[in-house]
Coordinates of C-alpha atoms in Angstrom, one line a residue:
M1 CA -68.9 77.6 35.1
S2 CA -70.5 76.0 38.1
A3 CA -68.4 73.4 40.1
L4 CA -71.5 71.5 41.1
E5 CA -75.1 71.9 39.8
L6 CA -78.3 70.0 40.4
C7 CA -81.3 70.7 38.2
D8 CA -84.7 69.5 39.4
V9 CA -83.2 66.3 40.9
T10 CA -85.5 63.7 42.4
F11 CA -84.0 60.6 43.7
S12 CA -85.5 57.4 45.2
Y13 CA -83.6 54.4 46.5
A14 CA -84.6 50.9 45.4
A15 CA -86.3 48.7 47.9
A16 CA -85.3 45.1 48.5
S17 CA -88.5 44.0 46.7
G18 CA -87.5 46.0 43.6
T19 CA -90.0 48.7 44.1
R20 CA -89.2 52.4 44.8
T21 CA -89.1 53.9 48.2
A22 CA -90.3 57.4 49.0
P23 CA -88.0 60.1 47.3
V24 CA -85.1 61.2 49.4
L25 CA -84.6 64.3 47.2
R26 CA -87.5 66.1 45.6
N27 CA -87.0 68.6 42.7
V28 CA -83.7 69.8 44.2
S29 CA -81.9 72.6 42.4
L30 CA -78.7 74.2 43.6
E31 CA -75.5 75.7 42.2
V32 CA -72.1 75.9 43.8
P33 CA -69.7 78.3 42.0
E34 CA -66.1 77.3 41.2
G35 CA -63.8 78.3 44.1
A36 CA -66.6 78.3 46.7
F37 CA -66.5 76.8 50.2
A38 CA -70.1 75.5 50.5
L39 CA -71.8 74.0 53.5
L40 CA -74.6 71.5 53.2
V41 CA -76.7 71.1 56.3
G42 CA -79.9 69.3 57.3
A43 CA -81.2 66.7 59.8
T44 CA -79.9 63.2 60.0
G45 CA -81.3 61.3 57.0
S46 CA -82.3 64.5 55.1
G47 CA -80.3 63.4 52.0
K48 CA -77.0 65.2 52.4
S49 CA -74.8 62.1 51.8
T50 CA -77.1 61.0 48.9
L51 CA -76.7 64.4 47.2
L52 CA -72.9 64.3 47.5
R53 CA -72.6 60.7 46.3
L54 CA -74.7 61.5 43.2
A55 CA -71.9 63.8 42.0
K56 CA -69.3 60.9 42.3
P57 CA -70.4 58.1 39.9
E58 CA -68.1 55.4 41.4
I59 CA -70.0 55.6 44.7
A60 CA -73.4 56.9 43.4
P61 CA -76.3 55.2 45.2
A62 CA -78.5 52.7 43.4
G63 CA -82.0 53.9 42.7
E64 CA -84.0 56.1 40.3
L65 CA -82.6 59.5 39.4
V66 CA -84.7 62.2 37.6
G67 CA -83.1 65.5 36.6
A68 CA -79.5 66.4 36.0
V69 CA -76.3 66.4 38.2
R70 CA -73.5 68.3 36.6
V71 CA -69.9 68.5 37.8
L72 CA -67.8 71.2 36.1
G73 CA -70.4 71.4 33.4
R74 CA -70.5 67.7 32.7
D75 CA -73.2 65.2 33.4
A76 CA -72.0 63.2 36.4
R77 CA -73.6 60.0 35.1
G78 CA -71.6 60.2 31.9
M79 CA -68.2 60.5 33.6
V80 CA -65.9 57.5 33.4
P81 CA -64.0 56.6 36.6
R82 CA -60.7 58.1 35.3
D83 CA -62.3 61.5 34.6
S84 CA -64.3 61.4 37.8
A85 CA -61.1 60.7 39.9
R86 CA -59.4 63.7 38.3
A87 CA -62.3 66.0 38.7
V88 CA -63.9 65.1 42.1
G89 CA -62.3 64.1 45.4
Y90 CA -64.4 62.5 48.1
V91 CA -63.7 62.3 51.8
F92 CA -66.0 59.9 53.8
Q93 CA -67.3 60.5 57.4
N94 CA -65.3 57.5 58.6
P95 CA -61.7 57.3 57.4
D96 CA -61.7 53.6 58.0
A97 CA -64.1 53.3 55.1
Q98 CA -61.6 55.0 52.8
V99 CA -58.1 54.0 54.0
V100 CA -57.3 50.6 52.3
C101 CA -53.6 50.3 52.4
D102 CA -51.3 49.2 55.3
T103 CA -48.9 52.2 55.2
V104 CA -49.3 55.9 54.7
W105 CA -47.0 56.1 51.7
H106 CA -48.8 53.3 49.9
E107 CA -52.2 54.9 50.7
M108 CA -51.0 58.1 49.1
A109 CA -49.9 56.4 46.0
F110 CA -52.8 54.0 45.6
G111 CA -55.2 56.2 43.6
L112 CA -52.4 57.5 41.5
E113 CA -51.2 54.0 40.6
N114 CA -54.8 53.1 39.6
L115 CA -54.8 56.1 37.3
G116 CA -51.6 55.0 35.7
V117 CA -49.7 58.2 36.7
P118 CA -46.0 57.8 35.7
E119 CA -43.7 57.1 38.6
G120 CA -41.8 60.4 38.5
E121 CA -45.0 62.4 38.5
M122 CA -46.4 60.2 41.2
R123 CA -43.5 60.8 43.5
R124 CA -43.8 64.5 42.9
R125 CA -47.5 64.6 43.7
V126 CA -47.0 62.5 46.9
A127 CA -44.1 64.6 48.1
E128 CA -45.8 67.9 47.4
T129 CA -49.0 66.8 49.1
C130 CA -47.3 65.4 52.2
D131 CA -45.2 68.6 52.5
Y132 CA -48.3 70.8 52.1
L133 CA -50.2 69.0 54.8
G134 CA -47.3 68.2 57.1
I135 CA -47.5 64.5 56.8
E136 CA -43.8 63.8 56.3
P137 CA -43.0 62.9 60.0
W138 CA -45.4 59.9 59.8
F139 CA -45.1 59.2 56.0
R140 CA -43.8 55.6 56.6
A141 CA -46.1 54.8 59.5
R142 CA -48.6 52.0 59.4
T143 CA -52.1 53.2 58.9
A144 CA -53.4 50.9 61.7
E145 CA -51.2 52.9 64.2
L146 CA -52.5 56.3 63.2
S147 CA -54.9 58.3 65.4
G148 CA -58.4 59.1 64.1
G149 CA -57.3 62.6 63.3
Q150 CA -54.2 61.4 61.4
R151 CA -56.3 58.9 59.4
Q152 CA -58.8 61.7 58.4
V153 CA -55.9 63.9 57.3
L154 CA -54.5 61.0 55.3
S155 CA -57.9 60.6 53.6
L156 CA -57.8 64.3 52.7
A157 CA -54.2 63.9 51.5
A158 CA -54.9 60.9 49.3
A159 CA -57.8 62.8 47.7
L160 CA -55.7 65.9 47.1
A161 CA -52.9 63.9 45.6
M162 CA -55.3 63.2 42.7
R163 CA -55.4 67.0 42.2
P164 CA -59.2 67.3 42.0
R165 CA -61.0 70.5 41.1
V166 CA -63.9 69.7 43.4
L167 CA -63.7 68.2 46.9
L168 CA -66.7 66.7 48.5
L169 CA -66.6 65.9 52.3
D170 CA -69.3 64.0 54.3
E171 CA -69.2 64.9 58.0
P172 CA -65.3 64.9 57.9
T173 CA -64.8 66.1 61.5
S174 CA -67.4 64.0 63.3
M175 CA -64.8 61.6 64.8
L176 CA -62.2 64.3 65.7
D177 CA -61.4 65.8 69.0
P178 CA -61.5 69.7 69.1
L179 CA -57.8 70.2 68.3
A180 CA -57.8 67.7 65.5
E181 CA -61.0 69.3 64.1
K182 CA -59.4 72.8 64.1
N183 CA -56.3 71.5 62.4
F184 CA -58.2 69.6 59.8
L185 CA -60.4 72.6 58.9
S186 CA -57.4 74.7 58.7
L187 CA -56.0 72.3 56.0
L188 CA -59.3 72.3 54.2
F189 CA -59.4 76.1 54.2
R190 CA -55.9 76.3 52.8
A191 CA -56.8 73.8 50.0
N192 CA -59.8 76.0 49.1
R193 CA -58.1 79.4 49.2
E194 CA -54.5 78.6 48.1
L195 CA -55.2 75.8 45.6
G196 CA -58.5 77.0 44.3
I197 CA -60.3 73.8 45.0
T198 CA -64.1 74.0 45.3
V199 CA -65.1 72.5 48.7
V200 CA -68.6 71.2 49.6
V201 CA -69.0 69.9 53.2
A202 CA -72.0 68.1 54.5
T203 CA -72.1 68.7 58.2
H204 CA -74.1 68.8 61.4
A205 CA -71.6 71.2 63.0
P206 CA -71.5 74.2 60.7
E207 CA -70.6 76.7 63.3
A208 CA -67.0 75.7 63.1
M209 CA -66.9 76.6 59.4
T210 CA -69.1 79.6 58.9
D211 CA -66.1 82.0 59.1
V212 CA -64.6 80.5 56.0
A213 CA -67.7 79.3 54.1
T214 CA -68.9 81.4 51.2
C215 CA -72.4 79.9 50.9
A216 CA -74.7 77.3 52.5
F217 CA -77.7 75.1 51.6
E218 CA -80.2 73.3 53.9
L219 CA -81.9 70.1 53.0
R220 CA -85.3 69.7 54.6
D221 CA -88.1 67.2 53.7
G222 CA -86.2 66.3 50.5
E223 CA -86.0 69.9 49.3
V224 CA -83.2 72.5 49.4
R225 CA -83.1 76.2 50.2
A226 CA -80.3 78.7 50.7
A227 CA -79.2 79.0 54.4
S228 CA -77.9 82.0 56.3
L229 CA -74.3 81.6 57.4
E230 CA -75.0 84.0 60.3
E231 CA -77.8 81.7 61.6
L232 CA -75.6 78.6 61.2
S233 CA -72.8 80.2 63.3
R234 CA -75.0 80.1 66.4
P235 CA -74.8 76.6 68.1
V236 CA -78.0 75.2 69.5
P237 CA -77.5 73.6 72.9
L238 CA -78.5 70.0 73.5
A239 CA -81.8 69.8 75.4
V240 CA -82.5 66.4 77.1
P241 CA -85.3 66.1 79.6
G242 CA -83.9 64.7 82.9
G243 CA -80.2 65.3 81.9
R244 CA -77.7 64.0 84.5
S245 CA -75.2 66.8 84.8
G246 CA -74.0 67.2 88.4
E247 CA -75.6 64.0 89.7
A248 CA -73.3 61.7 91.7
P249 CA -72.9 58.1 90.4
R250 CA -75.4 55.5 91.7
A251 CA -73.8 53.2 94.2
G252 CA -73.2 49.7 92.9
A253 CA -70.7 46.9 93.1
P254 CA -68.1 46.9 90.3
L255 CA -69.5 45.3 87.2
V256 CA -66.3 45.9 85.2
W257 CA -62.8 45.8 86.8
V258 CA -59.6 46.5 84.9
G259 CA -56.3 46.2 86.7
N260 CA -52.9 47.4 85.6
V261 CA -53.6 46.7 81.9
W262 CA -51.0 47.2 79.2
H263 CA -51.9 46.8 75.6
R264 CA -50.3 47.5 72.2
Y265 CA -51.1 46.3 68.7
A266 CA -47.7 45.2 67.6
R267 CA -44.8 43.6 69.5
D268 CA -42.6 46.6 68.7
G269 CA -45.4 49.2 68.7
R270 CA -46.1 51.9 71.2
W271 CA -48.2 51.1 74.3
V272 CA -51.7 52.3 73.8
L273 CA -52.8 51.4 77.3
R274 CA -50.2 51.8 80.1
G275 CA -50.9 50.4 83.5
L276 CA -54.6 51.4 83.2
D277 CA -57.0 50.8 86.2
L278 CA -60.8 51.1 85.8
K279 CA -63.8 50.3 87.9
V280 CA -67.4 50.8 86.6
G281 CA -70.2 50.2 89.1
E282 CA -73.4 48.4 88.3
G283 CA -76.0 50.8 87.0
E284 CA -73.4 53.5 86.3
V285 CA -73.1 55.6 83.1
R286 CA -69.4 56.3 82.7
A287 CA -68.0 58.5 80.0
L288 CA -64.4 58.3 78.6
L289 CA -63.0 61.5 77.3
G290 CA -59.7 62.2 75.6
S291 CA -58.0 63.2 72.4
N292 CA -57.8 61.0 69.3
G293 CA -55.4 58.1 69.8
C294 CA -55.5 58.2 73.6
G295 CA -56.8 54.7 73.8
K296 CA -60.6 55.1 74.4
S297 CA -61.7 52.6 71.7
T298 CA -58.9 50.2 72.7
L299 CA -60.2 50.2 76.3
L300 CA -63.7 49.4 75.2
D301 CA -62.3 46.5 73.1
V302 CA -60.4 45.2 76.1
V303 CA -63.4 45.4 78.3
A304 CA -65.5 43.6 75.7
G305 CA -62.9 40.9 75.2
V306 CA -62.4 41.8 71.6
S307 CA -58.7 42.6 72.4
R308 CA -56.6 40.7 74.9
P309 CA -54.1 42.8 76.9
Q310 CA -50.4 41.8 77.1
R311 CA -50.4 42.5 80.8
G312 CA -52.9 43.0 83.6
R313 CA -56.3 41.6 84.3
V314 CA -59.9 42.3 83.2
R315 CA -63.0 41.1 85.0
N316 CA -66.4 41.7 83.3
A317 CA -69.3 40.3 85.2
A318 CA -71.7 41.1 82.3
A319 CA -69.7 39.5 79.6
A320 CA -72.5 37.1 78.7
G321 CA -75.0 40.0 78.4
Q322 CA -73.0 42.8 76.9
A323 CA -73.4 44.8 73.6
L324 CA -70.7 46.8 71.8
L325 CA -71.4 49.6 69.4
P326 CA -68.2 50.1 67.4
Q327 CA -67.2 53.4 65.7
A328 CA -68.1 51.8 62.3
P329 CA -71.8 50.8 62.7
K330 CA -71.7 48.8 59.5
A331 CA -70.0 46.1 61.4
L332 CA -73.4 45.3 63.0
L333 CA -75.5 45.6 59.9
A334 CA -75.6 42.4 57.8
C335 CA -79.2 42.0 56.6
E336 CA -80.9 43.1 53.4
T337 CA -83.5 45.5 54.8
V338 CA -83.8 47.8 57.8
R339 CA -86.7 45.8 59.2
E340 CA -84.8 42.5 58.9
E341 CA -81.8 44.2 60.7
L342 CA -84.0 45.0 63.7
S343 CA -85.6 41.6 63.6
E344 CA -82.4 39.6 63.4
W345 CA -81.9 38.9 67.1
A346 CA -85.6 38.7 68.0
P347 CA -85.7 35.0 68.9
A348 CA -82.7 35.3 71.3
G349 CA -83.6 38.7 72.5
G350 CA -87.2 38.0 73.4
Y351 CA -88.9 40.7 71.4
G352 CA -91.2 40.6 68.4
P353 CA -92.8 42.5 65.5
T354 CA -94.5 45.0 67.8
E355 CA -91.2 46.1 69.3
V356 CA -89.6 46.3 65.8
D357 CA -92.4 48.5 64.5
A358 CA -92.1 50.7 67.6
A359 CA -88.3 51.0 67.0
L360 CA -88.8 51.9 63.3
E361 CA -91.3 54.7 64.3
G362 CA -89.0 55.9 67.0
L363 CA -86.0 56.1 64.6
G364 CA -88.1 57.8 61.9
L365 CA -87.3 54.9 59.6
A366 CA -90.8 53.5 59.1
G367 CA -90.8 54.7 55.5
A368 CA -87.4 53.2 55.0
A369 CA -88.1 49.7 56.4
D370 CA -87.6 48.0 53.1
R371 CA -84.4 49.9 52.1
H372 CA -81.0 48.3 52.4
P373 CA -79.2 49.5 55.6
Y374 CA -76.2 50.6 53.5
D375 CA -78.5 53.0 51.6
L376 CA -79.1 54.9 54.9
S377 CA -77.0 57.9 55.8
G378 CA -74.1 57.4 58.2
G379 CA -76.2 59.0 61.0
Q380 CA -79.1 56.7 60.3
Q381 CA -76.9 53.7 60.3
Q382 CA -75.5 54.8 63.7
L383 CA -79.1 55.0 65.1
L384 CA -80.1 51.7 63.6
A385 CA -77.1 49.9 65.0
L386 CA -77.7 51.3 68.5
E387 CA -81.4 50.4 68.4
K388 CA -80.5 46.9 67.3
L389 CA -78.4 46.5 70.4
L390 CA -80.9 48.1 72.7
L391 CA -83.7 45.7 71.6
V392 CA -81.9 42.8 73.3
R393 CA -81.7 44.8 76.6
P394 CA -78.0 44.3 77.3
R395 CA -76.8 44.3 80.9
L396 CA -73.6 46.2 79.8
L397 CA -73.7 48.7 77.0
L398 CA -70.4 49.7 75.4
L399 CA -70.6 52.7 73.1
D400 CA -67.8 54.0 70.9
E401 CA -68.6 57.6 69.6
P402 CA -72.4 57.0 69.7
T403 CA -73.3 60.5 68.5
K404 CA -70.9 60.9 65.6
G405 CA -72.6 62.1 62.4
L406 CA -75.8 63.0 64.2
D407 CA -77.7 66.2 64.3
R408 CA -78.9 67.8 67.5
A409 CA -82.3 66.1 67.5
A410 CA -80.8 62.7 66.9
R411 CA -78.2 63.2 69.6
E412 CA -81.0 64.1 72.0
R413 CA -82.7 60.8 71.0
V414 CA -79.6 58.8 71.7
A415 CA -79.3 60.5 75.1
C416 CA -82.8 59.6 75.9
R417 CA -82.2 56.0 74.8
V418 CA -79.1 55.7 77.0
A419 CA -81.0 57.1 80.0
R420 CA -83.9 54.7 79.4
A421 CA -81.4 51.8 79.1
R422 CA -79.9 52.8 82.5
S423 CA -83.3 53.0 84.0
D424 CA -84.0 49.5 82.8
G425 CA -80.9 48.3 84.7
A426 CA -78.1 48.6 82.1
T427 CA -74.6 49.8 82.9
V428 CA -73.1 52.0 80.3
L429 CA -69.5 52.7 79.4
L430 CA -69.1 55.1 76.5
A431 CA -66.2 56.8 74.6
T432 CA -66.9 60.2 73.0
H433 CA -65.6 63.7 72.1
D434 CA -69.1 65.1 72.6
R435 CA -68.8 66.8 75.9
E436 CA -72.4 68.2 75.7
F437 CA -73.7 64.7 75.3
V438 CA -71.6 63.6 78.3
R439 CA -73.1 66.4 80.4
A440 CA -76.6 65.1 79.5
V441 CA -76.2 61.4 80.2
A442 CA -73.1 60.6 82.4
D443 CA -72.9 60.0 86.1
S444 CA -69.1 60.1 86.0
V445 CA -66.3 61.0 83.7
S446 CA -62.8 59.5 83.2
L447 CA -60.2 61.6 81.3
M448 CA -57.8 59.4 79.4
F449 CA -54.2 60.6 78.8
D450 CA -51.0 58.8 78.0
G451 CA -52.6 55.4 78.0
S452 CA -54.2 55.6 81.4
L453 CA -56.9 57.5 83.3
A454 CA -55.7 60.9 84.4
V455 CA -58.8 61.7 86.5
T456 CA -62.2 60.1 87.3
E457 CA -64.9 62.3 88.9
P458 CA -68.7 62.7 89.1
A459 CA -69.8 64.6 86.0
G460 CA -70.8 67.7 87.9
P461 CA -67.4 68.3 89.7
F462 CA -65.5 67.2 86.6
F463 CA -67.0 69.9 84.3
A464 CA -66.9 72.5 87.1
S465 CA -63.2 72.0 87.4
S466 CA -62.5 71.7 83.6
W467 CA -61.3 74.8 81.8
L468 CA -62.5 73.2 78.5
S469 CA -66.0 73.7 77.3

């Protein structure tokens, strides 16, 4: 029996006007055997997330489906939520879209409670899953205090506690630092080999998984074909015209100044920022590197004024003209269509329909202008949110993981947009795990560790001295 099977599947999203948009999937047929570790690759917006969601009826997209989607031999559309929860686990790209409870133990039990699992069986499943994944040391921690890597492991654990036979994952490592990524993939490999769970991963970074994968499929122009694991194991370097690696920062008076800042999220919690000092000059592109949980996102929030530090001072000369791209782009998307999203700030931003049309073309979303933003892939939402900010020409651009969930071409597009914003006079402060992207766009790099900046150097000398790739 196949774990996942698509037979001549064509799918089109519904437009806001009620009409159909162009098909995202066209006559797609594929078969994933039970016990497989399958990779699903393709460009940003190629339909990977759509394909996975069609196999999970609770989160299946709204639109017109032609053909059959079968999970373990059953029509996915005919599965009731209880049966679907027991058969198929799903891990989202962003763990914040999945973690709903305030503590780890409650998150682990949440799905089981909804299924009506008896208390004794529930305790056993939670205990066994936590032991298997090494979660016990932080079992009683608050989910808000977990690092990004821990939250992603928690999402995996909550899915595995349901004991699914098929596990679907959408870009599960895109927000993880290199060590957290390796640890997460090791857990995923164990679940596949030791527990016999069929794993299907949609990813833009297949090279990290080709050693354990058993098969791969590529989506292109709405169609699918078998992909070579050998070819996918070869990473393709980022190519950005006019990349900035090695260039010294442009001189400029400090636009952002952070002095001896201490910050934590709870009165008795750990300090996330500890005596941190930062200066970013006007016209500079500064990158923040560091592991999950080191405080990069917190520092961006403090600079933006979203969070107020307990100690220290922050001066932001561009506070009235700043724009913040959060890790979750949905926080910026509030309209009914993609076109309306890009047009929302037009009166205040001084742009009009011509600029919106050009942005749609540049994003490759002209054919999706009437779709709801939430029907876009995670990568497309990321690009849409960034373009929405750039249309208002901010003086200070704060970017939190701007390339997560993006393929190489989309990452290059973001790099070009950041370079253009800088040329137009913007100062950029960005947090990322994407070192290749930093090499392409940054003037200078700050490495965060233990709540402060361990080192700040021009990009060239920083990477020349670093023993990490």
